[in-house]
Amino acid sequence: MVSPLLADLFESHRAHLISVAYRLTGSVGDAEDAVQESWLRMAGAHQSEIEDLRAWLTTVVSRICLDHLRSAAVRRETYVGQWLPEPIVTGQARTDDPLEVVVRNQDNRMAAMVVLDALTPQQRVALVLHDSLAVPFDEIADILGVSPDAARQLAVRARKTVARTPPPVTDDAHDEAVQRFLAALATGDIAAVAATLHPDVNFIADAGGTARTALNVVEGAEKVARLAVGLWRKQLEEPALEIGFAAVNGQSGLVLTDPNSPFGRAVRVLAFSVRDGLVCAAYDFANVAKLSGARLRT
């Protein structure tokens, strides 16, 4: 049986564990499941086995997430269209929800999460644990079932991939670029929209075959502008849905909600990445099944 003191200590680490699990899996549901499973394992362990609770829980959560990653890899093989990490959507008012704490960390911005999704499960675990949490390679090797040298090489290869991540920008710079894009979008002028986009912009949609959007990645300012204007016009034809601003992984994005559902359930989310003052990526989350991380409050 877990003592009240140990239970309180676990709660003090919950936000940290959710952050670790979310970076490892890219899934809000899997992250929360992993943390809950770590609680159950802690409850079944002898307290004498736990010298450092935070480190012990981090290791346990990492092992559980590795299993989730392998299962996700199987699901992706039959997934329709592109696969994006699940967004964390929060309202304007701050709360004590661990997810809101998670997205205050720049490592959890959407661009960084998308690049992590390009890694193998082992690379992802090695990189996140070593570079973000300073876990020694011998401990990572034990989690992965490889040698310390192999774990080190996994992290090296992962770093080469994540080097493609656009450098983070300030929230003000992000907001300004997104607002210019949306203002141009409202005019319906394709040239004006294209002018707010980075030449190397790409549009990635995750619908799982459940909604109309681009099936493949769309690249280039003009192509993305044409697509964005077309989708915007179609959306305006659906008055039942409300369009509003929200924080998506900590930075401004758009959320479409169904006002007739309890608490205005999110049905679509748009996130953006910014580089050189221009929108360099747009992420269209159109699969409602992957919006469990939308925690909107008024």
PDB file of N, CA and C in Angstrom, residues 126-165:
ATOM      1  N   ALA A 126      16.876   7.211 -26.663  1.00  0.00           N
ATOM      2  CA  ALA A 126      18.265   7.556 -26.370  1.00  0.00           C
ATOM      3  C   ALA A 126      18.461   9.067 -26.369  1.00  0.00           C
ATOM      4  N   LEU A 127      17.893   9.753 -27.349  1.00  0.00           N
ATOM      5  CA  LEU A 127      18.068  11.204 -27.456  1.00  0.00           C
ATOM      6  C   LEU A 127      17.386  11.945 -26.318  1.00  0.00           C
ATOM      7  N   VAL A 128      16.111  11.649 -26.084  1.00  0.00           N
ATOM      8  CA  VAL A 128      15.358  12.372 -25.065  1.00  0.00           C
ATOM      9  C   VAL A 128      15.955  12.149 -23.679  1.00  0.00           C
ATOM     10  N   LEU A 129      16.266  10.909 -23.356  1.00  0.00           N
ATOM     11  CA  LEU A 129      16.782  10.628 -22.025  1.00  0.00           C
ATOM     12  C   LEU A 129      18.162  11.238 -21.803  1.00  0.00           C
ATOM     13  N   HIS A 130      19.030  11.164 -22.807  1.00  0.00           N
ATOM     14  CA  HIS A 130      20.385  11.684 -22.597  1.00  0.00           C
ATOM     15  C   HIS A 130      20.450  13.205 -22.744  1.00  0.00           C
ATOM     16  N   ASP A 131      19.932  13.734 -23.851  1.00  0.00           N
ATOM     17  CA  ASP A 131      20.116  15.153 -24.121  1.00  0.00           C
ATOM     18  C   ASP A 131      19.178  16.046 -23.320  1.00  0.00           C
ATOM     19  N   SER A 132      17.992  15.568 -22.998  1.00  0.00           N
ATOM     20  CA  SER A 132      17.039  16.387 -22.239  1.00  0.00           C
ATOM     21  C   SER A 132      17.107  16.139 -20.739  1.00  0.00           C
ATOM     22  N   LEU A 133      17.464  14.909 -20.347  1.00  0.00           N
ATOM     23  CA  LEU A 133      17.407  14.550 -18.922  1.00  0.00           C
ATOM     24  C   LEU A 133      18.755  14.130 -18.356  1.00  0.00           C
ATOM     25  N   ALA A 134      19.797  14.114 -19.188  1.00  0.00           N
ATOM     26  CA  ALA A 134      21.156  13.769 -18.747  1.00  0.00           C
ATOM     27  C   ALA A 134      21.246  12.385 -18.112  1.00  0.00           C
ATOM     28  N   VAL A 135      20.412  11.458 -18.597  1.00  0.00           N
ATOM     29  CA  VAL A 135      20.504  10.077 -18.116  1.00  0.00           C
ATOM     30  C   VAL A 135      21.749   9.447 -18.735  1.00  0.00           C
ATOM     31  N   PRO A 136      22.606   8.803 -17.939  1.00  0.00           N
ATOM     32  CA  PRO A 136      23.838   8.202 -18.477  1.00  0.00           C
ATOM     33  C   PRO A 136      23.531   7.115 -19.506  1.00  0.00           C
ATOM     34  N   PHE A 137      24.451   6.922 -20.448  1.00  0.00           N
ATOM     35  CA  PHE A 137      24.225   5.960 -21.518  1.00  0.00           C
ATOM     36  C   PHE A 137      24.158   4.517 -21.003  1.00  0.00           C
ATOM     37  N   ASP A 138      24.817   4.222 -19.885  1.00  0.00           N
ATOM     38  CA  ASP A 138      24.727   2.847 -19.386  1.00  0.00           C
ATOM     39  C   ASP A 138      23.313   2.546 -18.893  1.00  0.00           C
ATOM     40  N   GLU A 139      22.633   3.552 -18.324  1.00  0.00           N
ATOM     41  CA  GLU A 139      21.250   3.348 -17.889  1.00  0.00           C
ATOM     42  C   GLU A 139      20.316   3.280 -19.097  1.00  0.00           C
ATOM     43  N   ILE A 140      20.571   4.128 -20.092  1.00  0.00           N
ATOM     44  CA  ILE A 140      19.760   4.092 -21.314  1.00  0.00           C
ATOM     45  C   ILE A 140      19.925   2.744 -22.006  1.00  0.00           C
ATOM     46  N   ALA A 141      21.159   2.239 -22.022  1.00  0.00           N
ATOM     47  CA  ALA A 141      21.431   0.940 -22.646  1.00  0.00           C
ATOM     48  C   ALA A 141      20.630  -0.163 -21.978  1.00  0.00           C
ATOM     49  N   ASP A 142      20.502  -0.071 -20.658  1.00  0.00           N
ATOM     50  CA  ASP A 142      19.742  -1.086 -19.924  1.00  0.00           C
ATOM     51  C   ASP A 142      18.269  -1.036 -20.308  1.00  0.00           C
ATOM     52  N   ILE A 143      17.742   0.165 -20.503  1.00  0.00           N
ATOM     53  CA  ILE A 143      16.338   0.315 -20.901  1.00  0.00           C
ATOM     54  C   ILE A 143      16.111  -0.241 -22.305  1.00  0.00           C
ATOM     55  N   LEU A 144      17.064   0.024 -23.202  1.00  0.00           N
ATOM     56  CA  LEU A 144      16.913  -0.367 -24.600  1.00  0.00           C
ATOM     57  C   LEU A 144      17.353  -1.798 -24.881  1.00  0.00           C
ATOM     58  N   GLY A 145      18.105  -2.386 -23.943  1.00  0.00           N
ATOM     59  CA  GLY A 145      18.608  -3.737 -24.156  1.00  0.00           C
ATOM     60  C   GLY A 145      19.747  -3.782 -25.156  1.00  0.00           C
ATOM     61  N   VAL A 146      20.585  -2.718 -25.142  1.00  0.00           N
ATOM     62  CA  VAL A 146      21.741  -2.658 -26.037  1.00  0.00           C
ATOM     63  C   VAL A 146      22.972  -2.308 -25.205  1.00  0.00           C
ATOM     64  N   SER A 147      24.125  -2.250 -25.842  1.00  0.00           N
ATOM     65  CA  SER A 147      25.345  -1.861 -25.147  1.00  0.00           C
ATOM     66  C   SER A 147      25.393  -0.341 -24.992  1.00  0.00           C
ATOM     67  N   PRO A 148      26.171   0.177 -24.026  1.00  0.00           N
ATOM     68  CA  PRO A 148      26.300   1.626 -23.881  1.00  0.00           C
ATOM     69  C   PRO A 148      26.805   2.304 -25.160  1.00  0.00           C
ATOM     70  N   ASP A 149      27.745   1.664 -25.858  1.00  0.00           N
ATOM     71  CA  ASP A 149      28.240   2.236 -27.114  1.00  0.00           C
ATOM     72  C   ASP A 149      27.130   2.312 -28.157  1.00  0.00           C
ATOM     73  N   ALA A 150      26.302   1.295 -28.217  1.00  0.00           N
ATOM     74  CA  ALA A 150      25.183   1.295 -29.170  1.00  0.00           C
ATOM     75  C   ALA A 150      24.177   2.394 -28.813  1.00  0.00           C
ATOM     76  N   ALA A 151      23.927   2.570 -27.522  1.00  0.00           N
ATOM     77  CA  ALA A 151      23.010   3.626 -27.074  1.00  0.00           C
ATOM     78  C   ALA A 151      23.558   4.996 -27.450  1.00  0.00           C
ATOM     79  N   ARG A 152      24.873   5.170 -27.298  1.00  0.00           N
ATOM     80  CA  ARG A 152      25.507   6.432 -27.668  1.00  0.00           C
ATOM     81  C   ARG A 152      25.366   6.695 -29.170  1.00  0.00           C
ATOM     82  N   GLN A 153      25.553   5.685 -29.979  1.00  0.00           N
ATOM     83  CA  GLN A 153      25.432   5.843 -31.425  1.00  0.00           C
ATOM     84  C   GLN A 153      23.993   6.147 -31.841  1.00  0.00           C
ATOM     85  N   LEU A 154      23.041   5.575 -31.141  1.00  0.00           N
ATOM     86  CA  LEU A 154      21.637   5.876 -31.421  1.00  0.00           C
ATOM     87  C   LEU A 154      21.363   7.362 -31.202  1.00  0.00           C
ATOM     88  N   ALA A 155      21.916   7.905 -30.122  1.00  0.00           N
ATOM     89  CA  ALA A 155      21.731   9.328 -29.836  1.00  0.00           C
ATOM     90  C   ALA A 155      22.420  10.196 -30.879  1.00  0.00           C
ATOM     91  N   VAL A 156      23.612   9.775 -31.322  1.00  0.00           N
ATOM     92  CA  VAL A 156      24.345  10.529 -32.349  1.00  0.00           C
ATOM     93  C   VAL A 156      23.538  10.612 -33.633  1.00  0.00           C
ATOM     94  N   ARG A 157      22.989   9.478 -34.069  1.00  0.00           N
ATOM     95  CA  ARG A 157      22.200   9.476 -35.303  1.00  0.00           C
ATOM     96  C   ARG A 157      20.925  10.308 -35.138  1.00  0.00           C
ATOM     97  N   ALA A 158      20.345  10.253 -33.942  1.00  0.00           N
ATOM     98  CA  ALA A 158      19.128  11.034 -33.691  1.00  0.00           C
ATOM     99  C   ALA A 158      19.417  12.527 -33.757  1.00  0.00           C
ATOM    100  N   ARG A 159      20.562  12.951 -33.229  1.00  0.00           N
ATOM    101  CA  ARG A 159      20.909  14.375 -33.256  1.00  0.00           C
ATOM    102  C   ARG A 159      21.027  14.891 -34.681  1.00  0.00           C
ATOM    103  N   LYS A 160      21.527  14.077 -35.576  1.00  0.00           N
ATOM    104  CA  LYS A 160      21.647  14.494 -36.975  1.00  0.00           C
ATOM    105  C   LYS A 160      20.269  14.767 -37.578  1.00  0.00           C
ATOM    106  N   THR A 161      19.291  13.977 -37.171  1.00  0.00           N
ATOM    107  CA  THR A 161      17.931  14.171 -37.676  1.00  0.00           C
ATOM    108  C   THR A 161      17.294  15.415 -37.078  1.00  0.00           C
ATOM    109  N   VAL A 162      17.400  15.578 -35.752  1.00  0.00           N
ATOM    110  CA  VAL A 162      16.729  16.709 -35.102  1.00  0.00           C
ATOM    111  C   VAL A 162      17.409  18.037 -35.401  1.00  0.00           C
ATOM    112  N   ALA A 163      18.592  17.997 -36.003  1.00  0.00           N
ATOM    113  CA  ALA A 163      19.261  19.240 -36.394  1.00  0.00           C
ATOM    114  C   ALA A 163      18.438  20.002 -37.433  1.00  0.00           C
ATOM    115  N   ARG A 164      17.480  19.307 -38.069  1.00  0.00           N
ATOM    116  CA  ARG A 164      16.613  19.946 -39.065  1.00  0.00           C
ATOM    117  C   ARG A 164      15.529  20.808 -38.432  1.00  0.00           C
ATOM    118  N   THR A 165      15.357  20.719 -37.115  1.00  0.00           N
ATOM    119  CA  THR A 165      14.312  21.476 -36.438  1.00  0.00           C
ATOM    120  C   THR A 165      14.554  22.973 -36.575  1.00  0.00           C
TER     121      THR A 165
END
